[in-house]
Coordinates of C-alpha atoms in Angstrom, one line a residue:
X33 CA 77.3 32.1 103.7
X34 CA 78.1 35.4 105.9
X35 CA 79.8 37.3 103.0
X36 CA 77.0 36.1 100.7
X37 CA 74.4 37.5 103.0
X38 CA 76.6 40.9 103.8
X39 CA 76.9 41.0 99.7
X40 CA 73.3 40.8 99.3
X41 CA 72.5 43.2 102.1
X42 CA 75.1 45.7 100.9
X43 CA 73.3 45.3 97.2
X44 CA 69.9 46.1 98.8
X45 CA 70.9 48.8 100.8
X46 CA 72.9 50.1 97.6
X47 CA 69.3 49.8 95.7
X48 CA 67.0 51.4 98.4
X49 CA 69.5 54.5 98.4
X50 CA 69.3 54.8 94.6
X51 CA 65.9 54.4 94.6
X52 CA 65.3 57.0 97.5
X53 CA 67.9 59.3 95.7
X54 CA 65.6 58.9 92.5
X55 CA 62.3 59.9 94.3
X56 CA 63.9 62.9 96.2
X57 CA 65.0 63.9 93.1
X58 CA 61.6 63.6 90.9
X59 CA 59.9 65.3 94.0
X60 CA 62.3 68.3 93.7
X61 CA 61.9 68.4 90.0
X62 CA 58.2 68.3 90.1
X63 CA 58.1 71.0 92.7
X64 CA 60.0 73.1 90.4
X65 CA 57.9 72.7 87.6
X66 CA 54.9 73.6 89.4
X67 CA 56.6 76.7 90.9
X68 CA 57.7 77.4 87.0
X69 CA 54.4 77.0 85.7
X70 CA 53.1 79.5 88.6
X71 CA 55.6 82.1 87.6
X72 CA 54.6 81.6 83.8
X73 CA 51.0 81.8 84.4
X74 CA 51.4 85.0 86.5
X75 CA 54.0 86.4 83.6
X76 CA 51.6 85.4 81.0
X77 CA 48.6 87.2 82.6
X78 CA 48.4 90.9 81.2
X79 CA 47.6 92.8 84.6
X80 CA 47.8 90.1 87.5
X81 CA 47.1 91.5 90.6
X82 CA 47.5 89.1 93.8
X83 CA 45.2 91.1 95.9
X84 CA 42.4 89.6 93.7
X85 CA 43.4 86.0 94.9
X86 CA 41.6 86.6 98.3
X87 CA 37.8 86.5 97.5
X88 CA 35.6 89.0 99.5
X89 CA 33.8 87.1 102.1
X90 CA 30.3 87.3 102.9
X91 CA 27.9 85.7 104.8
X92 CA 27.4 82.7 102.2
X93 CA 31.3 81.9 101.9
X94 CA 31.3 79.7 105.0
X95 CA 28.2 77.5 103.2
X96 CA 29.8 77.2 100.2
X97 CA 33.1 76.4 102.0
X98 CA 31.6 73.6 103.8
X99 CA 29.6 72.4 101.2
X100 CA 32.8 71.8 99.2
X101 CA 34.5 70.0 101.8
X102 CA 31.5 67.8 102.6
X103 CA 31.0 67.2 98.7
X104 CA 34.7 66.4 98.4
X105 CA 34.3 63.8 101.4
X106 CA 31.2 62.4 100.0
X107 CA 32.9 62.0 96.4
X108 CA 35.6 59.9 98.2
X109 CA 33.1 57.7 99.5
X110 CA 31.6 57.3 95.7
X111 CA 34.8 56.5 94.5
X112 CA 35.2 53.8 97.3
X113 CA 31.8 52.4 96.0
X114 CA 33.4 52.7 92.5
X115 CA 36.5 50.5 93.5
X116 CA 34.1 48.0 95.6
X117 CA 31.8 47.9 92.3
X118 CA 34.8 46.7 90.5
X119 CA 36.2 44.3 92.7
X120 CA 32.6 42.5 93.1
X121 CA 32.4 42.2 89.6
X122 CA 36.1 40.6 89.4
X123 CA 34.7 38.2 92.3
X124 CA 36.9 39.7 95.1
X125 CA 35.2 39.0 98.4
X126 CA 35.8 42.4 100.8
X127 CA 33.7 44.5 103.0
X128 CA 33.2 48.2 101.5
X129 CA 34.3 49.5 105.1
X130 CA 37.8 47.7 104.6
X131 CA 38.0 49.0 101.0
X132 CA 37.0 52.7 102.2
X133 CA 40.1 52.2 105.0
X134 CA 42.4 51.4 102.1
X135 CA 41.1 53.8 99.4
X136 CA 41.7 57.1 101.9
X137 CA 45.0 55.6 103.1
X138 CA 45.8 55.5 99.4
X139 CA 44.5 58.9 98.9
X140 CA 46.5 60.3 101.8
X141 CA 49.5 58.5 100.2
X142 CA 49.2 60.3 96.9
X143 CA 48.6 63.9 98.5
X144 CA 50.9 63.9 101.4
X145 CA 53.8 61.8 99.8
X146 CA 54.8 63.3 96.2
X147 CA 54.4 60.4 94.3
X148 CA 52.2 59.7 90.9
X149 CA 51.2 56.1 92.0
X150 CA 52.0 55.3 95.5
X151 CA 48.8 55.4 96.6
X152 CA 47.6 53.0 94.3
X153 CA 50.3 50.6 95.2
X154 CA 49.3 50.8 99.1
X155 CA 45.7 49.8 97.8
X156 CA 46.6 47.0 95.4
X157 CA 49.1 45.7 98.5
X158 CA 46.0 45.9 101.4
X159 CA 43.8 44.4 99.0
X160 CA 46.1 41.3 98.1
X161 CA 46.6 40.9 101.6
X162 CA 43.0 40.6 102.4
X163 CA 41.8 38.5 99.1
X164 CA 45.0 36.6 98.4
X165 CA 44.6 37.6 94.7
X166 CA 47.3 39.7 93.5
X167 CA 46.2 39.9 90.1
X168 CA 42.8 40.7 90.5
X169 CA 43.6 43.3 93.0
X170 CA 46.0 44.8 90.8
X171 CA 43.1 45.0 88.0
X172 CA 40.8 45.9 90.3
X173 CA 42.7 49.2 90.9
X174 CA 43.4 49.8 87.4
X175 CA 40.0 49.3 86.3
X176 CA 38.5 51.7 88.7
X177 CA 40.9 54.5 87.3
X178 CA 40.2 53.8 83.7
X179 CA 36.3 54.0 84.4
X180 CA 36.9 57.8 85.4
X181 CA 38.8 57.8 81.8
X182 CA 35.4 56.8 80.5
X183 CA 33.3 59.4 82.4
X184 CA 35.1 62.5 82.4
X185 CA 35.4 62.5 78.3
X186 CA 31.9 62.0 78.4
X187 CA 30.6 65.0 80.7
X188 CA 33.0 67.4 78.6
X189 CA 31.5 66.0 75.2
X190 CA 28.2 66.5 76.7
X191 CA 28.4 69.9 78.1
X192 CA 29.8 71.2 74.9
X193 CA 27.1 69.1 72.8
X194 CA 24.5 71.0 75.4
X195 CA 25.5 74.5 74.7
X196 CA 26.3 76.1 71.6
X197 CA 27.8 79.2 73.0
X198 CA 30.8 76.9 74.5
X199 CA 31.3 75.0 71.5
X200 CA 32.1 78.9 70.1
X201 CA 34.7 79.8 72.4
X202 CA 37.6 79.4 70.4
X203 CA 40.7 77.9 72.0
X204 CA 38.9 76.7 75.4
X205 CA 36.3 74.8 73.2
X206 CA 39.1 73.0 71.0
X207 CA 41.5 72.2 74.0
X208 CA 38.5 70.4 76.1
X209 CA 37.5 68.9 73.1
X210 CA 40.9 67.6 72.0
X211 CA 41.6 66.7 75.7
X212 CA 38.3 64.7 75.7
X213 CA 38.7 62.9 72.4
X214 CA 42.5 62.2 72.8
X215 CA 41.6 60.7 76.4
X216 CA 38.9 58.4 74.7
X217 CA 41.3 57.4 71.8
X218 CA 44.1 56.4 74.3
X219 CA 41.4 54.4 76.8
X220 CA 40.3 52.7 73.5
X221 CA 43.9 51.7 72.7
X222 CA 44.6 50.0 76.1
X223 CA 41.3 47.9 75.9
X224 CA 42.0 46.9 72.6
X225 CA 45.4 46.0 73.4
X226 CA 45.1 44.5 77.0
X227 CA 41.5 42.9 75.9
X228 CA 42.9 41.4 72.9
X229 CA 43.0 37.4 73.2
X230 CA 46.3 36.7 71.3
X231 CA 47.5 39.5 74.4
X232 CA 46.0 37.3 77.1
X233 CA 47.3 34.2 75.5
X234 CA 50.9 36.0 75.6
X235 CA 50.8 37.1 79.2
X236 CA 49.3 34.4 80.3
X237 CA 52.4 32.0 80.1
X238 CA 54.8 34.7 82.0
X239 CA 55.8 34.6 85.7
X240 CA 56.6 37.4 87.6
X241 CA 54.9 41.1 87.6
X242 CA 53.5 40.2 84.0
X243 CA 50.9 37.9 85.8
X244 CA 49.6 41.0 87.1
X245 CA 49.0 42.3 83.6
X246 CA 47.4 38.8 82.8
X247 CA 44.9 39.8 85.7
X248 CA 44.2 43.1 84.2
X249 CA 43.4 41.4 80.8
X250 CA 41.4 38.7 82.6
X251 CA 39.5 41.7 84.5
X252 CA 38.4 43.2 80.9
X253 CA 37.3 39.9 80.0
X254 CA 35.3 39.2 83.2
X255 CA 33.7 42.8 82.7
X256 CA 32.8 42.3 79.1
X257 CA 31.0 38.8 80.2
X258 CA 29.0 40.9 83.3
X259 CA 27.1 43.5 81.7
X260 CA 25.0 44.3 84.8
X261 CA 27.9 44.6 86.9
X262 CA 29.8 46.8 84.4
X263 CA 26.6 49.0 84.4
X264 CA 27.0 49.0 88.3
X265 CA 30.7 50.2 88.1
X266 CA 29.6 52.9 85.4
X267 CA 26.7 54.0 87.6
X268 CA 28.8 54.6 90.5
X269 CA 31.5 56.1 88.2
X270 CA 28.9 58.9 86.6
X271 CA 27.8 59.4 90.7
X272 CA 31.2 60.2 91.8
X273 CA 32.3 62.6 89.3
X274 CA 28.6 64.6 89.3
X275 CA 29.7 64.9 93.0
X276 CA 33.0 66.1 92.5
X277 CA 31.5 68.6 90.0
X278 CA 28.9 69.9 92.5
X279 CA 31.9 70.3 94.8
X280 CA 33.8 72.3 92.3
X281 CA 30.6 74.4 92.0
X282 CA 30.7 75.4 95.5
X283 CA 34.3 76.1 95.1
X284 CA 33.6 78.4 92.6
X285 CA 30.7 80.2 94.3
X286 CA 33.3 80.5 97.7
X287 CA 35.8 82.4 95.6
X288 CA 33.2 84.7 94.3
X289 CA 32.8 83.4 90.9
X290 CA 28.9 83.3 90.1
X291 CA 28.7 82.7 86.6
X292 CA 29.2 78.6 86.3
X293 CA 26.1 77.0 86.0
X294 CA 26.2 72.8 85.6
X295 CA 26.5 73.1 82.0
X296 CA 29.9 74.9 82.1
X297 CA 31.1 72.9 85.1
X298 CA 30.1 69.7 82.8
X299 CA 31.9 70.7 80.0
X300 CA 35.4 72.3 81.4
X301 CA 35.9 70.6 84.7
X302 CA 36.4 67.1 83.7
X303 CA 38.9 68.6 81.2
X304 CA 40.8 70.3 84.1
X305 CA 40.7 66.9 86.0
X306 CA 42.1 65.2 83.5
X307 CA 44.9 67.9 82.3
X308 CA 45.8 67.7 86.4
X309 CA 47.1 64.2 86.4
X310 CA 49.7 64.8 84.0
X311 CA 53.0 63.3 85.9
X312 CA 54.8 66.8 86.0
X313 CA 53.5 68.7 88.6
X314 CA 53.4 68.2 92.2
X315 CA 49.6 67.5 92.7
X316 CA 48.7 69.1 89.6
X317 CA 49.5 72.6 90.8
X318 CA 50.2 74.8 88.0
X319 CA 48.7 72.7 85.5
X320 CA 45.0 73.0 86.9
X321 CA 45.0 76.7 87.7
X322 CA 46.7 77.1 84.1
X323 CA 43.7 74.9 82.6
X324 CA 41.0 76.9 84.6
X325 CA 42.3 80.6 83.5
X326 CA 42.3 79.2 79.7
X327 CA 38.8 77.8 80.0
X328 CA 37.0 80.3 82.3
X329 CA 38.6 83.7 80.8
X330 CA 36.1 83.7 78.1
X331 CA 33.4 83.1 80.3
X332 CA 33.9 86.5 82.3
X333 CA 36.0 84.9 85.0
X334 CA 38.4 87.2 86.3
X335 CA 41.9 85.0 86.0
X336 CA 42.9 85.6 89.5
X337 CA 39.5 84.1 90.8
X338 CA 40.2 80.8 88.5
X339 CA 43.4 80.8 90.0
X340 CA 42.2 81.0 93.2
X341 CA 39.3 78.3 92.0
X342 CA 41.9 75.9 91.7
X343 CA 44.4 76.5 94.6
X344 CA 41.1 76.1 96.7
X345 CA 40.2 72.8 94.9
X346 CA 43.7 71.5 95.7
X347 CA 43.3 72.2 99.5
X348 CA 40.2 70.6 99.3
X349 CA 41.2 67.6 98.2
X350 CA 44.3 67.7 100.8
X351 CA 41.6 68.2 103.3
X352 CA 39.5 65.5 102.6
X353 CA 42.2 63.2 102.5
X354 CA 43.3 63.6 106.0
X355 CA 40.9 60.9 107.0
X356 CA 43.4 58.6 105.5
X357 CA 46.3 59.4 107.9
X358 CA 44.8 56.9 110.7
X359 CA 43.5 54.4 108.3
X360 CA 47.2 54.3 106.5
X361 CA 48.9 54.1 110.3
X362 CA 46.7 51.8 111.9
X363 CA 44.1 50.5 109.0
X364 CA 46.8 47.9 107.7
X365 CA 47.9 46.6 111.3
X366 CA 44.1 46.2 112.2
X367 CA 43.1 44.5 109.1
X368 CA 46.1 41.9 109.2
X369 CA 45.2 41.3 112.6
X370 CA 41.6 40.4 111.6
X371 CA 42.7 38.4 108.5
X372 CA 45.2 36.1 111.0
X373 CA 42.4 35.5 113.5
X374 CA 39.9 34.4 110.9
X375 CA 42.3 32.2 109.3
X376 CA 43.4 30.7 112.7
X377 CA 47.1 31.9 112.2

């Protein structure tokens, strides 16, 4: 038995070491890609001037910076409300304050620990500890994410539809419209597949991790059967993205960009948000800035200002997620003690 236990521990240690090595290599690769994208962007620009990255500060600059940060924090609260509405629709009973703790801890992980899905995994794990329902907790996080993929393309297409000039910009218009269209197409295919009854019967008979996929299938079914709850999810999703558009507008003002109105923000910023989550760069660095240069250049925005705006948006996201540090360190332990005391354990 000792030999078997020793072999098991050795195998587990080996798997952990391999996983750690793979994760480190992934981080190094993504950092390298981000650096490469920045060098490519600078090389591609005809007359890049690093001095223009720093805006001319004036009396209004602190106002716009503080406004952008406050709106980013408000956006985090709205995103938690979106997740809460999904959880309620799926029958999960959990307090909004607790979900905010889990959401911010997950956001901190996503921003400070270079991983694509680590924050979502943490949210799923902590919500499962709260509710005892792993499949529905899994579904709540994924459906909360998917609701954003409905709203972002709609904003882009609506912004383009409202302004004839934006529809005639050439490459920026084509890229934004294509990004929105492909996102809606991918979302539709996912919902058709996972929401299919035959698919549901197939995964319902499986064990292990597949039962979580079945939880997503059941979650889609439950949202279909509850149009009022689904409506609340979409309302909070639109509110969240509207707040983030306002934060982007403040960030633009902070770096000296004055020509972006609500329609321009609506048409192009959601497309930037979609592009930046492609899992090839660290925190979207390089992707976001390149997309902003593409979309804003023909609107009269200096390329260096577009890059500065992208970097500021990244740092605002990082700063806003600092709230998640104490919830990451202490939140899980606190809520576990509360759960044990309520259940007499």
